[in-house]
PDB file of C-alpha atoms in Angstrom:
ATOM      1  CA  MET A   2     -18.527   0.253   3.364  1.00 48.00           C
ATOM      2  CA  LYS A   3     -16.179   2.431   1.363  1.00 63.00           C
ATOM      3  CA  LYS A   4     -15.544   1.717  -2.289  1.00 71.00           C
ATOM      4  CA  PRO A   5     -12.453  -0.494  -2.678  1.00 73.00           C
ATOM      5  CA  ILE A   6      -9.267   1.221  -3.764  1.00 85.00           C
ATOM      6  CA  VAL A   7      -7.908  -0.242  -6.961  1.00 87.00           C
ATOM      7  CA  LEU A   8      -4.403   0.796  -7.979  1.00 93.00           C
ATOM      8  CA  SER A   9      -2.686   0.143 -11.285  1.00 94.00           C
ATOM      9  CA  ASP A  10       0.865  -1.194 -11.081  1.00 95.00           C
ATOM     10  CA  ARG A  11       2.289   2.294 -11.724  1.00 96.00           C
ATOM     11  CA  GLU A  12       0.007   3.896  -9.147  1.00 97.00           C
ATOM     12  CA  TYR A  13       1.090   1.293  -6.606  1.00 97.00           C
ATOM     13  CA  GLU A  14       4.773   1.911  -7.385  1.00 97.00           C
ATOM     14  CA  VAL A  15       4.364   5.650  -6.787  1.00 97.00           C
ATOM     15  CA  MET A  16       2.432   5.058  -3.568  1.00 97.00           C
ATOM     16  CA  ASP A  17       5.070   2.545  -2.456  1.00 97.00           C
ATOM     17  CA  VAL A  18       7.805   5.195  -2.746  1.00 97.00           C
ATOM     18  CA  MET A  19       5.682   7.668  -0.803  1.00 97.00           C
ATOM     19  CA  TRP A  20       4.830   5.143   1.925  1.00 97.00           C
ATOM     20  CA  LYS A  21       8.472   4.177   2.367  1.00 97.00           C
ATOM     21  CA  GLN A  22       9.715   7.772   2.578  1.00 96.00           C
ATOM     22  CA  GLU A  23       7.119   8.964   5.087  1.00 91.00           C
ATOM     23  CA  ARG A  24       7.670  12.581   4.045  1.00 96.00           C
ATOM     24  CA  GLU A  25       6.372  14.950   1.412  1.00 96.00           C
ATOM     25  CA  LEU A  26       7.877  14.407  -2.041  1.00 97.00           C
ATOM     26  CA  THR A  27       7.968  16.151  -5.393  1.00 96.00           C
ATOM     27  CA  ILE A  28       7.475  14.292  -8.644  1.00 96.00           C
ATOM     28  CA  ASN A  29      11.228  14.571  -9.326  1.00 95.00           C
ATOM     29  CA  GLU A  30      12.057  13.097  -5.910  1.00 96.00           C
ATOM     30  CA  ILE A  31       9.673  10.186  -6.430  1.00 97.00           C
ATOM     31  CA  SER A  32      11.409   9.411  -9.728  1.00 96.00           C
ATOM     32  CA  GLU A  33      14.900   9.655  -8.212  1.00 95.00           C
ATOM     33  CA  ILE A  34      14.117   7.665  -5.080  1.00 96.00           C
ATOM     34  CA  SER A  35      12.252   4.883  -6.876  1.00 95.00           C
ATOM     35  CA  GLY A  36      15.350   3.588  -8.636  1.00 91.00           C
ATOM     36  CA  ASN A  37      13.001   2.268 -11.310  1.00 93.00           C
ATOM     37  CA  PRO A  38      13.978   3.508 -14.790  1.00 94.00           C
ATOM     38  CA  LYS A  39      10.355   3.138 -15.893  1.00 94.00           C
ATOM     39  CA  LEU A  40       9.174   5.606 -13.238  1.00 95.00           C
ATOM     40  CA  THR A  41      10.244   8.648 -15.199  1.00 96.00           C
ATOM     41  CA  ILE A  42       9.170  12.174 -14.371  1.00 96.00           C
ATOM     42  CA  PRO A  43       6.640  12.242 -17.265  1.00 97.00           C
ATOM     43  CA  CYS A  44       5.251   8.858 -16.155  1.00 97.00           C
ATOM     44  CA  ILE A  45       4.816  10.023 -12.563  1.00 97.00           C
ATOM     45  CA  ALA A  46       3.325  13.305 -13.802  1.00 97.00           C
ATOM     46  CA  GLN A  47       0.574  11.200 -15.433  1.00 97.00           C
ATOM     47  CA  VAL A  48       0.043   9.027 -12.350  1.00 97.00           C
ATOM     48  CA  VAL A  49      -0.181  11.839  -9.785  1.00 97.00           C
ATOM     49  CA  PRO A  50      -3.438  13.365 -11.128  1.00 97.00           C
ATOM     50  CA  ARG A  51      -5.077   9.929 -10.969  1.00 97.00           C
ATOM     51  CA  LEU A  52      -3.979   9.521  -7.355  1.00 97.00           C
ATOM     52  CA  LEU A  53      -5.242  13.017  -6.562  1.00 97.00           C
ATOM     53  CA  LYS A  54      -8.597  12.226  -8.213  1.00 96.00           C
ATOM     54  CA  LYS A  55      -8.884   9.010  -6.186  1.00 94.00           C
ATOM     55  CA  GLU A  56      -8.124  11.136  -3.091  1.00 94.00           C
ATOM     56  CA  LEU A  57      -5.183   8.899  -2.158  1.00 96.00           C
ATOM     57  CA  ILE A  58      -2.680  11.775  -2.022  1.00 97.00           C
ATOM     58  CA  HIS A  59      -2.874  15.528  -1.564  1.00 97.00           C
ATOM     59  CA  VAL A  60      -0.724  18.535  -2.373  1.00 96.00           C
ATOM     60  CA  GLU A  61       1.093  19.433   0.817  1.00 95.00           C
ATOM     61  CA  ARG A  62       2.717  22.653  -0.352  1.00 95.00           C
ATOM     62  CA  PHE A  63       4.556  24.457  -3.110  1.00 95.00           C
ATOM     63  CA  ILE A  64       8.332  24.744  -2.837  1.00 93.00           C
ATOM     64  CA  PRO A  65      10.752  26.827  -4.910  1.00 90.00           C
ATOM     65  CA  VAL A  66      12.825  24.775  -7.356  1.00 86.00           C
ATOM     66  CA  ASN A  67      15.221  26.826  -9.505  1.00 86.00           C
ATOM     67  CA  THR A  68      13.067  29.588 -11.026  1.00 89.00           C
ATOM     68  CA  LYS A  69       9.736  27.732 -10.652  1.00 91.00           C
ATOM     69  CA  TYR A  70       7.666  26.087  -7.963  1.00 93.00           C
ATOM     70  CA  ALA A  71       7.072  22.373  -7.469  1.00 94.00           C
ATOM     71  CA  ARG A  72       4.247  20.696  -5.602  1.00 96.00           C
ATOM     72  CA  THR A  73       4.985  18.243  -2.827  1.00 96.00           C
ATOM     73  CA  PHE A  74       2.634  15.353  -2.159  1.00 98.00           C
ATOM     74  CA  LEU A  75       1.696  13.244   0.846  1.00 97.00           C
ATOM     75  CA  PRO A  76      -0.398  10.058   0.952  1.00 97.00           C
ATOM     76  CA  ASP A  77      -3.881  10.192   2.452  1.00 96.00           C
ATOM     77  CA  ILE A  78      -4.028   6.435   2.942  1.00 95.00           C
ATOM     78  CA  THR A  79      -1.632   4.165   4.773  1.00 95.00           C
ATOM     79  CA  ARG A  80      -0.153   1.029   3.280  1.00 95.00           C
ATOM     80  CA  GLN A  81      -2.024  -0.935   5.976  1.00 93.00           C
ATOM     81  CA  ASP A  82      -5.387   0.556   4.960  1.00 92.00           C
ATOM     82  CA  TYR A  83      -4.683  -0.203   1.304  1.00 93.00           C
ATOM     83  CA  MET A  84      -3.695  -3.802   2.083  1.00 92.00           C
ATOM     84  CA  GLU A  85      -6.783  -4.343   4.237  1.00 90.00           C
ATOM     85  CA  GLY A  86      -8.966  -3.043   1.421  1.00 89.00           C
ATOM     86  CA  GLU A  87      -7.314  -5.317  -1.136  1.00 89.00           C
ATOM     87  CA  LEU A  88      -7.656  -8.350   1.136  1.00 88.00           C
ATOM     88  CA  HIS A  89     -11.292  -7.531   1.827  1.00 89.00           C
ATOM     89  CA  ARG A  90     -11.954  -7.208  -1.910  1.00 87.00           C
ATOM     90  CA  LEU A  91     -10.313 -10.596  -2.596  1.00 88.00           C
ATOM     91  CA  LEU A  92     -12.148 -12.236   0.295  1.00 89.00           C
ATOM     92  CA  LYS A  93     -15.491 -11.082  -1.069  1.00 89.00           C
ATOM     93  CA  LYS A  94     -14.593 -12.478  -4.497  1.00 90.00           C
ATOM     94  CA  THR A  95     -13.066 -15.802  -3.515  1.00 92.00           C
ATOM     95  CA  GLY A  96     -13.636 -16.617   0.147  1.00 90.00           C
ATOM     96  CA  ILE A  97     -11.189 -17.405   2.925  1.00 88.00           C
ATOM     97  CA  ARG A  98     -10.544 -21.041   1.952  1.00 90.00           C
ATOM     98  CA  ALA A  99      -9.562 -20.130  -1.603  1.00 91.00           C
ATOM     99  CA  MET A 100      -7.258 -17.370  -0.353  1.00 88.00           C
ATOM    100  CA  LEU A 101      -5.564 -19.626   2.176  1.00 86.00           C
ATOM    101  CA  SER A 102      -5.225 -22.389  -0.394  1.00 89.00           C
ATOM    102  CA  ALA A 103      -3.597 -20.004  -2.859  1.00 89.00           C
ATOM    103  CA  LEU A 104      -1.263 -18.710  -0.152  1.00 86.00           C
ATOM    104  CA  VAL A 105      -0.174 -22.238   0.736  1.00 87.00           C
ATOM    105  CA  HIS A 106       0.329 -23.214  -2.915  1.00 90.00           C
ATOM    106  CA  ILE A 107       2.623 -20.275  -3.715  1.00 91.00           C
ATOM    107  CA  ASN A 108       4.923 -21.048  -0.779  1.00 87.00           C
ATOM    108  CA  ASN A 109       7.367 -23.876  -0.242  1.00 91.00           C
ATOM    109  CA  GLN A 110       7.126 -26.207   2.765  1.00 92.00           C
ATOM    110  CA  GLU A 111       9.495 -24.164   4.936  1.00 93.00           C
ATOM    111  CA  GLU A 112       7.577 -20.943   4.224  1.00 92.00           C
ATOM    112  CA  ASN A 113       4.300 -22.721   4.976  1.00 91.00           C
ATOM    113  CA  ASP A 114       5.649 -23.983   8.311  1.00 92.00           C
ATOM    114  CA  ILE A 115       6.535 -20.392   9.237  1.00 93.00           C
ATOM    115  CA  LEU A 116       3.144 -19.181   7.990  1.00 90.00           C
ATOM    116  CA  LEU A 117       1.289 -21.780  10.066  1.00 91.00           C
ATOM    117  CA  ASP A 118       3.327 -20.920  13.180  1.00 94.00           C
ATOM    118  CA  ASP A 119       2.531 -17.237  12.654  1.00 93.00           C
ATOM    119  CA  LEU A 120      -1.162 -18.004  12.139  1.00 91.00           C
ATOM    120  CA  GLU A 121      -1.290 -20.102  15.308  1.00 94.00           C
ATOM    121  CA  LYS A 122       0.312 -17.266  17.297  1.00 96.00           C
ATOM    122  CA  PHE A 123      -2.067 -14.760  15.742  1.00 93.00           C
ATOM    123  CA  VAL A 124      -5.138 -16.868  16.564  1.00 94.00           C
ATOM    124  CA  GLN A 125      -3.965 -17.356  20.134  1.00 94.00           C
ATOM    125  CA  GLU A 126      -3.291 -13.614  20.602  1.00 94.00           C
ATOM    126  CA  TYR A 127      -6.622 -12.732  18.999  1.00 93.00           C
ATOM    127  CA  ARG A 128      -8.563 -15.079  21.276  1.00 94.00           C
ATOM    128  CA  GLU A 129      -6.794 -13.653  24.342  1.00 92.00           C
ATOM    129  CA  GLN A 130      -7.650 -10.122  23.239  1.00 92.00           C
ATOM    130  CA  ARG A 131     -11.296 -11.121  22.693  1.00 90.00           C
ATOM    131  CA  LYS A 132     -11.450 -12.503  26.238  1.00 88.00           C
ATOM    132  CA  ASP A 133     -10.034  -9.237  27.571  1.00 86.00           C
ATOM    133  CA  GLY A 134     -12.519  -7.261  25.478  1.00 82.00           C
ATOM    134  CA  SER A 135      -9.765  -5.321  23.675  1.00 76.00           C
ATOM    135  CA  VAL A 136     -10.923  -6.430  20.183  1.00 67.00           C
TER     136      VAL A 136
END
């Protein structure tokens, strides 16, 4: 099993911008697109090397910007893969019952009704796929 990916809040915010854009971005573009005044260019310039070191993003290419060149970056992990890793990490720590209990306690009754309907549909679809051998 691969080592779990742990992201700081800032790292997650940068990755979130990149996941949403689905295209290569410069540090300046990440700052502009984020709309978050705390995600300044210097802040992102500190986060990017950490993401590179964790092998979560890579330099796609160098593009001319004014009289210099800027690097563009692309994610090497999908949001789905990150979420699955986080859920797996939490499951190992707490167990499924504790996670489900927490999920139910943070929602109101209407949200829980929707959640339970979704879970029932998911279980039914999963069981059908298992019968067909597609899982």
